[in-house]
mmCIF file of C-alpha atoms in Angstrom:
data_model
loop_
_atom_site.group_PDB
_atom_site.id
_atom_site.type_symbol
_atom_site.label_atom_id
_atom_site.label_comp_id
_atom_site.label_asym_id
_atom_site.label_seq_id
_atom_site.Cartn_x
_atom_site.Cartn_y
_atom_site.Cartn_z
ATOM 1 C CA UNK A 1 0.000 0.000 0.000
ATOM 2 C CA UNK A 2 1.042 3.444 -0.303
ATOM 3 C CA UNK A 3 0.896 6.256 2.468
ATOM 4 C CA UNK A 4 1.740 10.002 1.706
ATOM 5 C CA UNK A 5 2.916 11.986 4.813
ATOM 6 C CA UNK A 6 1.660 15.133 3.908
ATOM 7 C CA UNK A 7 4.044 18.136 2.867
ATOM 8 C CA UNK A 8 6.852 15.343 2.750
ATOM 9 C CA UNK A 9 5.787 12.466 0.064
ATOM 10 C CA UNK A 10 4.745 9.301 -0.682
ATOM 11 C CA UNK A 11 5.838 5.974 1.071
ATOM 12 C CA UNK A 12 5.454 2.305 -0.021
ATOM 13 C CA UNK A 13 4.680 0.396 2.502
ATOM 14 C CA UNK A 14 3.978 -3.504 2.965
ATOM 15 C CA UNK A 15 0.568 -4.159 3.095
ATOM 16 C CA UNK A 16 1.139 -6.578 6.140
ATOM 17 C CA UNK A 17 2.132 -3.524 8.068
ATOM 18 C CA UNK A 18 -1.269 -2.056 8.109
ATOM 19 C CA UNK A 19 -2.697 -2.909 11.393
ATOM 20 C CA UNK A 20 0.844 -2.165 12.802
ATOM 21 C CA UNK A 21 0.237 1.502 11.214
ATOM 22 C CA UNK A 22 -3.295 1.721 12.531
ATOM 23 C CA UNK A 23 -2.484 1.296 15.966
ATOM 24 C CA UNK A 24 -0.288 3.992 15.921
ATOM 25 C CA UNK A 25 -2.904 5.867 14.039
ATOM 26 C CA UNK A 26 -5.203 4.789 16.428
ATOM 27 C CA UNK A 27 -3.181 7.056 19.460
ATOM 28 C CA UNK A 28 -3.236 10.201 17.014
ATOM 29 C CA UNK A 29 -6.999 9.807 16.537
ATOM 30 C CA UNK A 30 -7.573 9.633 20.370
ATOM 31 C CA UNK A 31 -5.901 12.292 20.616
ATOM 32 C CA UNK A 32 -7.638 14.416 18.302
ATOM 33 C CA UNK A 33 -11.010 13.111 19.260
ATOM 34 C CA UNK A 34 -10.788 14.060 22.992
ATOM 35 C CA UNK A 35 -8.688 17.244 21.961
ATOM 36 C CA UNK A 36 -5.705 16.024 24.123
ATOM 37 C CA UNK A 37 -3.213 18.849 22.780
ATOM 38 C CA UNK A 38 -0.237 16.902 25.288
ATOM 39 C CA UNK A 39 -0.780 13.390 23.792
ATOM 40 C CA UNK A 40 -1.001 14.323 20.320
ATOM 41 C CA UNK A 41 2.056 15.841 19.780
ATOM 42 C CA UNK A 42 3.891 12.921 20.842
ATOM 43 C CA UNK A 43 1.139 10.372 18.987
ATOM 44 C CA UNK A 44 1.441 12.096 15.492
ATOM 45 C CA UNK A 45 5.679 12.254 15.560
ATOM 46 C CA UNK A 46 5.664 8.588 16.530
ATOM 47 C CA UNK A 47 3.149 7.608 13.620
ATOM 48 C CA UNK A 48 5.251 10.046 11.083
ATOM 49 C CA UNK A 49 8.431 7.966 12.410
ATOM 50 C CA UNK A 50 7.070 4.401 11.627
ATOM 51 C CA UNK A 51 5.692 5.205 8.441
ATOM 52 C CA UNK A 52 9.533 6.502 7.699
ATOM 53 C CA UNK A 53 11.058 3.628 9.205
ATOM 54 C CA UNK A 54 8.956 0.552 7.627
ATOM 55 C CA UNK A 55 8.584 2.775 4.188
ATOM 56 C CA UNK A 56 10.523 2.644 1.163
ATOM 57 C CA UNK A 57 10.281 6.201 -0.745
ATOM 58 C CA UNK A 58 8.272 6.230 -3.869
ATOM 59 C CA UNK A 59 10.089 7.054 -6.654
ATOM 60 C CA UNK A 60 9.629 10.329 -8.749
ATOM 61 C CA UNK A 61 9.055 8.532 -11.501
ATOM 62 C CA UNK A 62 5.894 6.363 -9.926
ATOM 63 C CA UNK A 63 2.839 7.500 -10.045
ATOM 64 C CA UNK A 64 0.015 6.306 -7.638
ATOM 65 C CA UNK A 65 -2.648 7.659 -5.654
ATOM 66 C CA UNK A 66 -2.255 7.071 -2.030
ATOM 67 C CA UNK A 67 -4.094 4.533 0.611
ATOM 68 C CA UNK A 68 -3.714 6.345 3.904
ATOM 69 C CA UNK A 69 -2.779 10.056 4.341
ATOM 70 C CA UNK A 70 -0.850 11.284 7.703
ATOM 71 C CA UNK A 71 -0.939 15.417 8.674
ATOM 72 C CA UNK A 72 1.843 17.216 7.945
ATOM 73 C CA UNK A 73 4.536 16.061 10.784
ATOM 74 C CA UNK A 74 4.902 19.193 12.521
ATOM 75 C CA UNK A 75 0.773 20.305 12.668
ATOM 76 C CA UNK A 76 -0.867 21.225 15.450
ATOM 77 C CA UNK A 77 -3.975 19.124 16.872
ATOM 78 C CA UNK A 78 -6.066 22.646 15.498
ATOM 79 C CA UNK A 79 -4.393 22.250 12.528
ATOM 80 C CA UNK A 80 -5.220 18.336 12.111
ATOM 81 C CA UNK A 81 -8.905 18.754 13.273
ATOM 82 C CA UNK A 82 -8.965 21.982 10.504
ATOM 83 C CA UNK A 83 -7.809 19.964 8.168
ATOM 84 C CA UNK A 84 -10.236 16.782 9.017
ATOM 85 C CA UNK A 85 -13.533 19.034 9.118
ATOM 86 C CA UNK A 86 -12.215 20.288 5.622
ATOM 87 C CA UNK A 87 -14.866 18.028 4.345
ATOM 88 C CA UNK A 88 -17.993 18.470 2.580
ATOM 89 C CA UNK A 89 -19.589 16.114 4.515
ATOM 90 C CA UNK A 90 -20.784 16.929 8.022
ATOM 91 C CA UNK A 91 -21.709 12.958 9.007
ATOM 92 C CA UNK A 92 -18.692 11.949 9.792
ATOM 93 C CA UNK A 93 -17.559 14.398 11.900
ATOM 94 C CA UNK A 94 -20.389 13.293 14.891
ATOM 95 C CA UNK A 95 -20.190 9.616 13.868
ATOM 96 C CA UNK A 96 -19.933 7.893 17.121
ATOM 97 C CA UNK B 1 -12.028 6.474 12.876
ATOM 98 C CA UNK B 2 -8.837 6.565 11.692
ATOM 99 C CA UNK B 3 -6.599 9.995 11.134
ATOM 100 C CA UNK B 4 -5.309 8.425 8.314
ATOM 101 C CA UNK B 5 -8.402 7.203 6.263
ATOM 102 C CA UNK B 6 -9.980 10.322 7.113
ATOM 103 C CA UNK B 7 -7.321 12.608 5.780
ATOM 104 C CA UNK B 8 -7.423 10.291 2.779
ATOM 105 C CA UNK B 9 -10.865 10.727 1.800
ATOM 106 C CA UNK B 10 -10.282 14.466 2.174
ATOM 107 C CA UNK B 11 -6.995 14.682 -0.302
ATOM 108 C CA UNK B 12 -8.834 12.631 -2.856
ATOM 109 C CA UNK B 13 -11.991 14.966 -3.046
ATOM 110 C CA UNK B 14 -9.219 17.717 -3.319
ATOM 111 C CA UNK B 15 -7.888 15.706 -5.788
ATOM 112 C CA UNK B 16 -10.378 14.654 -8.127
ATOM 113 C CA UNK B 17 -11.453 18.469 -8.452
ATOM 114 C CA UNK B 18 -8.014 18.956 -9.996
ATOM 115 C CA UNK B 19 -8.923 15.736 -12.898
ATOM 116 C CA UNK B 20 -10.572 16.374 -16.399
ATOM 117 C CA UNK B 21 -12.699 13.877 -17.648
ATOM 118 C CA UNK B 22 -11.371 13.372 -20.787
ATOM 119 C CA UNK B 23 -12.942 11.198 -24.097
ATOM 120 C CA UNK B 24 -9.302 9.536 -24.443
ATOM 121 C CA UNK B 25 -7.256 8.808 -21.984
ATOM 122 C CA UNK B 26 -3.818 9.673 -23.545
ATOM 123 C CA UNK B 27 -5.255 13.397 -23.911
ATOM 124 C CA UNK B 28 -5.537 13.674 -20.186
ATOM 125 C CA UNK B 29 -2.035 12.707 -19.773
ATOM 126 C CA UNK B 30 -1.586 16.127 -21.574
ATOM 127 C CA UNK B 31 -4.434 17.823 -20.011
ATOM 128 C CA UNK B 32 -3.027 16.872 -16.679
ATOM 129 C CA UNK B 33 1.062 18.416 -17.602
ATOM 130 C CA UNK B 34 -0.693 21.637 -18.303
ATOM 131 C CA UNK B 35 -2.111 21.613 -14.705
ATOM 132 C CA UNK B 36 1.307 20.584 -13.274
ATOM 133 C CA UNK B 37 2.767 23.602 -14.785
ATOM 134 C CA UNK B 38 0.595 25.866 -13.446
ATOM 135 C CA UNK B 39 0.650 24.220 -10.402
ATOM 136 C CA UNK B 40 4.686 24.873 -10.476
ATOM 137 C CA UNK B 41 4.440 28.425 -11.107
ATOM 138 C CA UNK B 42 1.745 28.807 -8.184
ATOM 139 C CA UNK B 43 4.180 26.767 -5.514
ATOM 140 C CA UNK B 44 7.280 29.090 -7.021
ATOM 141 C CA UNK B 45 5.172 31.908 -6.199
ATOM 142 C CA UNK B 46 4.248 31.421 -3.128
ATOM 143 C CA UNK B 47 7.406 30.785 -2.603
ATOM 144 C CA UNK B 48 8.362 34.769 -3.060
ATOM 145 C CA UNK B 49 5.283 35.569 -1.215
ATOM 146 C CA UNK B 50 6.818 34.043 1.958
ATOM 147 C CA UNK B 51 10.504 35.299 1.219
ATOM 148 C CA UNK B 52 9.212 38.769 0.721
ATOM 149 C CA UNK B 53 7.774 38.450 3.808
ATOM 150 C CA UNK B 54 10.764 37.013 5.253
ATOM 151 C CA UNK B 55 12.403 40.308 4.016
ATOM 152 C CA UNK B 56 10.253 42.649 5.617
ATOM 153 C CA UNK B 57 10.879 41.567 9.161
ATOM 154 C CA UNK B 58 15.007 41.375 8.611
ATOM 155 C CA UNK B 59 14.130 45.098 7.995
ATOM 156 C CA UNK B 60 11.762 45.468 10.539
ATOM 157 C CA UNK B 61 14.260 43.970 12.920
ATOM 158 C CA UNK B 62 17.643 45.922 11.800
ATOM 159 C CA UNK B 63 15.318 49.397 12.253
ATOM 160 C CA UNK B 64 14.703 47.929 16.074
ATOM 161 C CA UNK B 65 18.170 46.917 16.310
ATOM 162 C CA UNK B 66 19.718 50.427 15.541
ATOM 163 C CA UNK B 67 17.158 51.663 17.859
ATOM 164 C CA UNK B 68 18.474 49.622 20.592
ATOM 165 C CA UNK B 69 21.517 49.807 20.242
ATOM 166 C CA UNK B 70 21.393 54.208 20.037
ATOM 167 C CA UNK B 71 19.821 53.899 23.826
ATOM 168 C CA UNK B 72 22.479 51.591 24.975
ATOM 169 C CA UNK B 73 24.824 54.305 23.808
ATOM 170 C CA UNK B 74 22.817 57.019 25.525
ATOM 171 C CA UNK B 75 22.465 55.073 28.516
ATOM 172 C CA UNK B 76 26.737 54.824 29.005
ATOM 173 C CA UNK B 77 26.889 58.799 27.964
ATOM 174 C CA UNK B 78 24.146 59.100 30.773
ATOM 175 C CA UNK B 79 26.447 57.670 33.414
ATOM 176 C CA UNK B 80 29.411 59.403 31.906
ATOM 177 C CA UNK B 81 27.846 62.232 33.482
ATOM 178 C CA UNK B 82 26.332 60.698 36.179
ATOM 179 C CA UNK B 83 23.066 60.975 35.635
ATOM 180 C CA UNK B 84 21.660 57.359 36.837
ATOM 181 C CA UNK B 85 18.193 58.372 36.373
ATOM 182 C CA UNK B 86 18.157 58.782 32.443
ATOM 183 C CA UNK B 87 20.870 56.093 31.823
ATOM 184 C CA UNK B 88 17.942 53.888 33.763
ATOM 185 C CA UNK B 89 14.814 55.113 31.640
ATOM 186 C CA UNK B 90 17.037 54.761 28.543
ATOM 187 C CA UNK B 91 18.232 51.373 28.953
ATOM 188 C CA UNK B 92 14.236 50.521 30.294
ATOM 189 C CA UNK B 93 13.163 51.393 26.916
ATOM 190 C CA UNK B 94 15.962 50.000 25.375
ATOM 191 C CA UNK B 95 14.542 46.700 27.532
ATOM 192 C CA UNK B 96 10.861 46.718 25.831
ATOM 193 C CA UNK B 97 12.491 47.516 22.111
ATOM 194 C CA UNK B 98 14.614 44.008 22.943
ATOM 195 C CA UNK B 99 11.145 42.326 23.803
ATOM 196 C CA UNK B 100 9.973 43.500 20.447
ATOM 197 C CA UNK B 101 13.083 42.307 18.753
ATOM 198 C CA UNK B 102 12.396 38.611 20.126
ATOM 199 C CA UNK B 103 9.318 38.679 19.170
ATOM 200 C CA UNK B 104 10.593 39.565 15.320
ATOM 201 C CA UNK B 105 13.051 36.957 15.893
ATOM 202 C CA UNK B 106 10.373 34.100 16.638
ATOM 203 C CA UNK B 107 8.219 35.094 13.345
ATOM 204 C CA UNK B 108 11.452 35.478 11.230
ATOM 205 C CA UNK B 109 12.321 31.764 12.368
ATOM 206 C CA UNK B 110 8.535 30.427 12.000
ATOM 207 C CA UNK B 111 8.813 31.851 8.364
ATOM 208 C CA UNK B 112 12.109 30.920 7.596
ATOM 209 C CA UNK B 113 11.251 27.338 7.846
ATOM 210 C CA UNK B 114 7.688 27.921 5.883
ATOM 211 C CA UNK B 115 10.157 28.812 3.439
ATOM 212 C CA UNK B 116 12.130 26.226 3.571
ATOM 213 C CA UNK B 117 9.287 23.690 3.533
ATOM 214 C CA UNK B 118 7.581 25.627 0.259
ATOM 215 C CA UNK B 119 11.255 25.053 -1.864
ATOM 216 C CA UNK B 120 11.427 21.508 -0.557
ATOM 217 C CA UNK B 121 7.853 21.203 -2.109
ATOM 218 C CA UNK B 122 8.830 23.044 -4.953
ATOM 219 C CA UNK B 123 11.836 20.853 -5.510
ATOM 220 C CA UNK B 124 9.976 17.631 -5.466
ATOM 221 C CA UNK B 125 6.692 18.624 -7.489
ATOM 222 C CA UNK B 126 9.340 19.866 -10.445
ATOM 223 C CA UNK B 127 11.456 16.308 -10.020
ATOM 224 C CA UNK B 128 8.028 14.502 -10.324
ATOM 225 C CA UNK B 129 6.666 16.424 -12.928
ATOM 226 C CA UNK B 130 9.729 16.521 -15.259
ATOM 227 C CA UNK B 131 9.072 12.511 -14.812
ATOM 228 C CA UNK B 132 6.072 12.715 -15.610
ATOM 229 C CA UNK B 133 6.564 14.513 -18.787
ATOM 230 C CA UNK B 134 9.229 11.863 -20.020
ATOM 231 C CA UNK B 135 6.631 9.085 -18.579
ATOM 232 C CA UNK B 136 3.235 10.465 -20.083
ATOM 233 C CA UNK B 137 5.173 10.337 -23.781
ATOM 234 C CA UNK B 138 6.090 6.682 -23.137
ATOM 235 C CA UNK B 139 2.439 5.745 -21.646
ATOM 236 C CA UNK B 140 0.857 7.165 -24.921
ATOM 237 C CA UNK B 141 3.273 5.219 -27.340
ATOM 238 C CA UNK B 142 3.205 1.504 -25.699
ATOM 239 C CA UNK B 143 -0.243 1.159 -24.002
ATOM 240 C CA UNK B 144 -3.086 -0.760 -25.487
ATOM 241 C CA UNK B 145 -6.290 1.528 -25.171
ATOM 242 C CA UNK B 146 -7.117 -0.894 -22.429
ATOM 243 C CA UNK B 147 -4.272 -0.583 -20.535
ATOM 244 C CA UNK B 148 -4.449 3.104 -21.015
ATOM 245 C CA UNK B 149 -7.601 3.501 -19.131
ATOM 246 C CA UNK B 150 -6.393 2.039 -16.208
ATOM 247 C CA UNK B 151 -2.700 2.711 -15.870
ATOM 248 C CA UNK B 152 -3.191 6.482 -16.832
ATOM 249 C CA UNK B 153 -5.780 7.121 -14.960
ATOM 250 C CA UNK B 154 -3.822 5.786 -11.773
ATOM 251 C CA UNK B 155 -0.649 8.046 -12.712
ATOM 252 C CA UNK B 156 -2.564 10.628 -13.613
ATOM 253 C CA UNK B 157 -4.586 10.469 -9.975
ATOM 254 C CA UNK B 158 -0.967 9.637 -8.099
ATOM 255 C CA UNK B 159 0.970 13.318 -9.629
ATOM 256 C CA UNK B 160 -2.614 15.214 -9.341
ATOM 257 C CA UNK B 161 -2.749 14.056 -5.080
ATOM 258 C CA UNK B 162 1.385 15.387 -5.683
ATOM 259 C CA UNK B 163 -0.475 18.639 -6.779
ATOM 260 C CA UNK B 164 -2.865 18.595 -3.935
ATOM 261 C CA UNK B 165 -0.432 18.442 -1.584
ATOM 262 C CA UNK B 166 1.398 21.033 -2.994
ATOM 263 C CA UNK B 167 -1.619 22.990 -2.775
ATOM 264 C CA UNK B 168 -2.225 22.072 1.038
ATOM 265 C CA UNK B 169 1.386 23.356 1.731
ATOM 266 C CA UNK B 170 1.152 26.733 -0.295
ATOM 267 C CA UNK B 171 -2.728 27.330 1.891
ATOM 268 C CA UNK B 172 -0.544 26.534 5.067
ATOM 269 C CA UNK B 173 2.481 28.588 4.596
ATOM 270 C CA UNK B 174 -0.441 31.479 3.497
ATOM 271 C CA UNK B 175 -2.188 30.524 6.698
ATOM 272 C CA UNK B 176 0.877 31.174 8.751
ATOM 273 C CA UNK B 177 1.737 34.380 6.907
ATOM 274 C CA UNK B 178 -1.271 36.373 6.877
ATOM 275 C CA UNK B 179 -1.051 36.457 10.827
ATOM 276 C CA UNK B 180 2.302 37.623 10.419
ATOM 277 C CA UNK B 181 1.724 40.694 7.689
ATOM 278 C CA UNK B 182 -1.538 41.814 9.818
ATOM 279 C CA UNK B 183 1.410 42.349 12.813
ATOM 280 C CA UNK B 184 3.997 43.219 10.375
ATOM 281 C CA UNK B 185 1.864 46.071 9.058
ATOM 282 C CA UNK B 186 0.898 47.314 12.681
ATOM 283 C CA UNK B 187 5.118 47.819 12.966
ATOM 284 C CA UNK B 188 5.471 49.261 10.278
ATOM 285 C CA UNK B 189 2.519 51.817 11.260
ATOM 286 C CA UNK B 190 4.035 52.406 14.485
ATOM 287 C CA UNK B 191 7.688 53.124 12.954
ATOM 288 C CA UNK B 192 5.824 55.555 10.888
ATOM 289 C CA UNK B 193 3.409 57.325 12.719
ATOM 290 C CA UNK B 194 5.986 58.193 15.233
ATOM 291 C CA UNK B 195 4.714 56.394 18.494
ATOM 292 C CA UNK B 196 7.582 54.454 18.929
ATOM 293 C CA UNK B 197 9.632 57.666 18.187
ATOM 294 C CA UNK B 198 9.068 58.082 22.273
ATOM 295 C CA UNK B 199 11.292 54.913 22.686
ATOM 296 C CA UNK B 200 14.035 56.115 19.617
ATOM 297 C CA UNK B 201 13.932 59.149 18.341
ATOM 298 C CA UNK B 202 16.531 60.073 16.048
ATOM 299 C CA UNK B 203 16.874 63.559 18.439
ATOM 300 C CA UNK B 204 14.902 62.401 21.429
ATOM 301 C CA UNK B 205 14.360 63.169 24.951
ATOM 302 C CA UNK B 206 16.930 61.283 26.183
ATOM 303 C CA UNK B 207 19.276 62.870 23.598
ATOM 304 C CA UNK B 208 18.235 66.155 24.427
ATOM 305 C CA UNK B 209 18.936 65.637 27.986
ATOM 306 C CA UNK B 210 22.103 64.504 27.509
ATOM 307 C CA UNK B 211 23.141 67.281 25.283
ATOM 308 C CA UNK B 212 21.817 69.937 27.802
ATOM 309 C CA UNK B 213 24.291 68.218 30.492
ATOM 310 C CA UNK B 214 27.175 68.269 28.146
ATOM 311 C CA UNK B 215 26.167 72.342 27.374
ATOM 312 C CA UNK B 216 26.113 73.109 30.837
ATOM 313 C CA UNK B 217 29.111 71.752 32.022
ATOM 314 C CA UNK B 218 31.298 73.369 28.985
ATOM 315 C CA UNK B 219 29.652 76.400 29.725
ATOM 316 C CA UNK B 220 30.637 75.848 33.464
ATOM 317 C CA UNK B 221 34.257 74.856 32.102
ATOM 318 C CA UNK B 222 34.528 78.199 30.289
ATOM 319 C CA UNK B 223 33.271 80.315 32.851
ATOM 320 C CA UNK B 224 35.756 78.968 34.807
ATOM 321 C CA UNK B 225 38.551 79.871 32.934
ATOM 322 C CA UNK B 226 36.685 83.179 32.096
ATOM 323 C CA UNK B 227 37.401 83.998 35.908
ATOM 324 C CA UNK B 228 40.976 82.484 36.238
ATOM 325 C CA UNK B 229 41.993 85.004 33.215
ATOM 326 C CA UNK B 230 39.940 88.022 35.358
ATOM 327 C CA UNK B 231 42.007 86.869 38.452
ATOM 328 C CA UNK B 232 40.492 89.103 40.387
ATOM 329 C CA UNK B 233 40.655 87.333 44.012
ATOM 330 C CA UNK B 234 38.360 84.387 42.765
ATOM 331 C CA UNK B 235 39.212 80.862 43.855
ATOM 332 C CA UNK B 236 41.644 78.202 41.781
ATOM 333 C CA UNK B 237 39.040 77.869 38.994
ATOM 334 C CA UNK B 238 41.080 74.656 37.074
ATOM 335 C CA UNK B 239 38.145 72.232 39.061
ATOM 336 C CA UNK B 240 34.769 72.320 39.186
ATOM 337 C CA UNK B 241 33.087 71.774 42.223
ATOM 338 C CA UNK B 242 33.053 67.817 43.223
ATOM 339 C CA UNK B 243 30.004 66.040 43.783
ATOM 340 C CA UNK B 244 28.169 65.497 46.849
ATOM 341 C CA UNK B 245 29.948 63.819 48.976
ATOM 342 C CA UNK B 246 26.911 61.802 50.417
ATOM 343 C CA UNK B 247 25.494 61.036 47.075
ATOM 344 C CA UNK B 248 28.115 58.382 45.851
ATOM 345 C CA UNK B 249 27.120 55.073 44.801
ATOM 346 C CA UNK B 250 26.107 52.638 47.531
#
């Protein structure tokens, strides 16, 4: 599968990896969802390092749309939750 | 739910704005390298935006800086002539133009490295899209129509998300500007209209106090010697009076 960090590029990553990448995805997200500006910090540099560790850079010359998307490393929880209500589509926001 | 799946749903709607529907595939291989130009010149110009704004608070900063360093000089002459008092009110608005001066220094940083980030982006959309324009040429030539459909519309899809992104970097760097100029421009205001001309003017208080000290005490010098020459019965004039005695430092 293939993972962009955002601002940075695009990652190929083994597809047996994925549940590995969603727990640490999983931290971020708690983080956002409660608004913990403390945990998410932390949670959202540790995700950015795995996906650089276990990826392989995608070459210039390879084009591919990606499977997962991760905030640009250094935003701010605003800045993530800005950037995930930058959706048409009010649902999913309150989707609990 | 996921950060990650979120996010992606999000950069593909951005995305798929940025694809034309077109009859053959091969033509929206060209369709698309139009859009990646453009794109280019929009990242390289934002890229100026934020150095020109980079450029304005080095100036911003070096006025401050002059400023500051003009009361640290008025502040020694100050004690030179022992006046405590104004060497303390200059260097305490010397202290509040150094707060100012941090505070430049903290934006110049924070923009420095938008900057940074924006020609890193530029780099890598003009690597990918110079690939792209050797890549689209070969695509046309040795794809079936078949293949075409799929395999162009994936690399057309993968450089357009490249463009996105692009995109979400120039709106942040903006983002992080626009704060920036709105305080920027209130400076600049203040340097003009004069109110910080309290803190540094060119001939102010401070200066004229200083000045009036050094007037009177040549004047006090010459009178002196005005009276030594007149000799008439008038005390050694070669020293002024000393200070106080009981008014020497602690």
């Amino acid at each position: 599968m293939i993972v962009r960090i955002l601002g940075e590029g695009q990652y190929s990553i083994p597809d047996d990896q994925r549940d590995a990448l969603e727990s640490w995805d999983a931290t971020v997200a708690k983080a956002v969802d409660s608004g913990d500006e403390e945990a998410f910090g932390p949670a959202l540099a540790a995700l950015v390092a795995e996906v650089r560790r276990i990826g392989e850079p995608l070459a210039d010359d390879t084009f591919a749309p990606s499977d997962l998307v991760v905030p640009f490393p250094d935003a701010s929880l605003a800045e993530t939750r800005g950037l995930l209500a930058d959706s048409t589509d009010p649902a999913g926001a309150d989707d609990r | 739910m996921s950060v990650m799946k979120r996010l992606s749903g999000i950069v593909q709607a951005k995305t798929n704005k940025l694809l034309d529907k077109a009859e053959d595939p091969r033509e929206s291989l060209d369709l698309s390298y139009q859009k990646q130009l453009e794109s280019l010149q929009k990242v390289r110009r934002s890229v100026a935006d934020v150095t020109t704004a980079k450029k304005r608070i080095e100036l911003q900063a070096s006025q401050l800086q002059q400023q500051a360093d003009k009361l640290q000089g008025q502040a020694k002459a100050a004690l030179t002539q022992g006046n405590e008092d104004l060497a303390r009110e200059a260097l305490s608005r010397r202290t509040t133009l150094a707060d100012q001066l941090a505070d430049l220094k903290t934006q110049h940083d924070q923009v420095s490295a938008q900057e940074q980030k924006l020609i890193d982006t530029a780099q890598k959309l003009q690597a990918q899209v110079d690939a792209f324009r050797t890549k689209k040429e070969t695509m046309k030539a040795t794809y079936t129509a078949a293949e075409a459909q799929t395999k162009i519309g994936e690399a057309v899809s993968g450089i357009s998300e490249s463009m996105s992104d692009a995109g979400m970097s120039m709106q942040r760097a903006q983002d992080k500007i626009d704060g920036m100029q709105a305080r920027a421009g209130a400076m600049d205001e203040l340097l003009a209209s004069g109110a910080l001309t309290d803190l540094a003017n060119p001939v102010d208080d401070i200066q004229a106090q200083l000045n009036k000290a050094s007037t009177t005490s040549a004047v006090d010098a010459e009178l002196a010697a005005l009276k030594a020459e007149v000799g008439t019965g008038a005390p050694p004039p070669a020293q002024l009076e000393p200070a106080e005695p009981e008014g020497g430092p602690s």
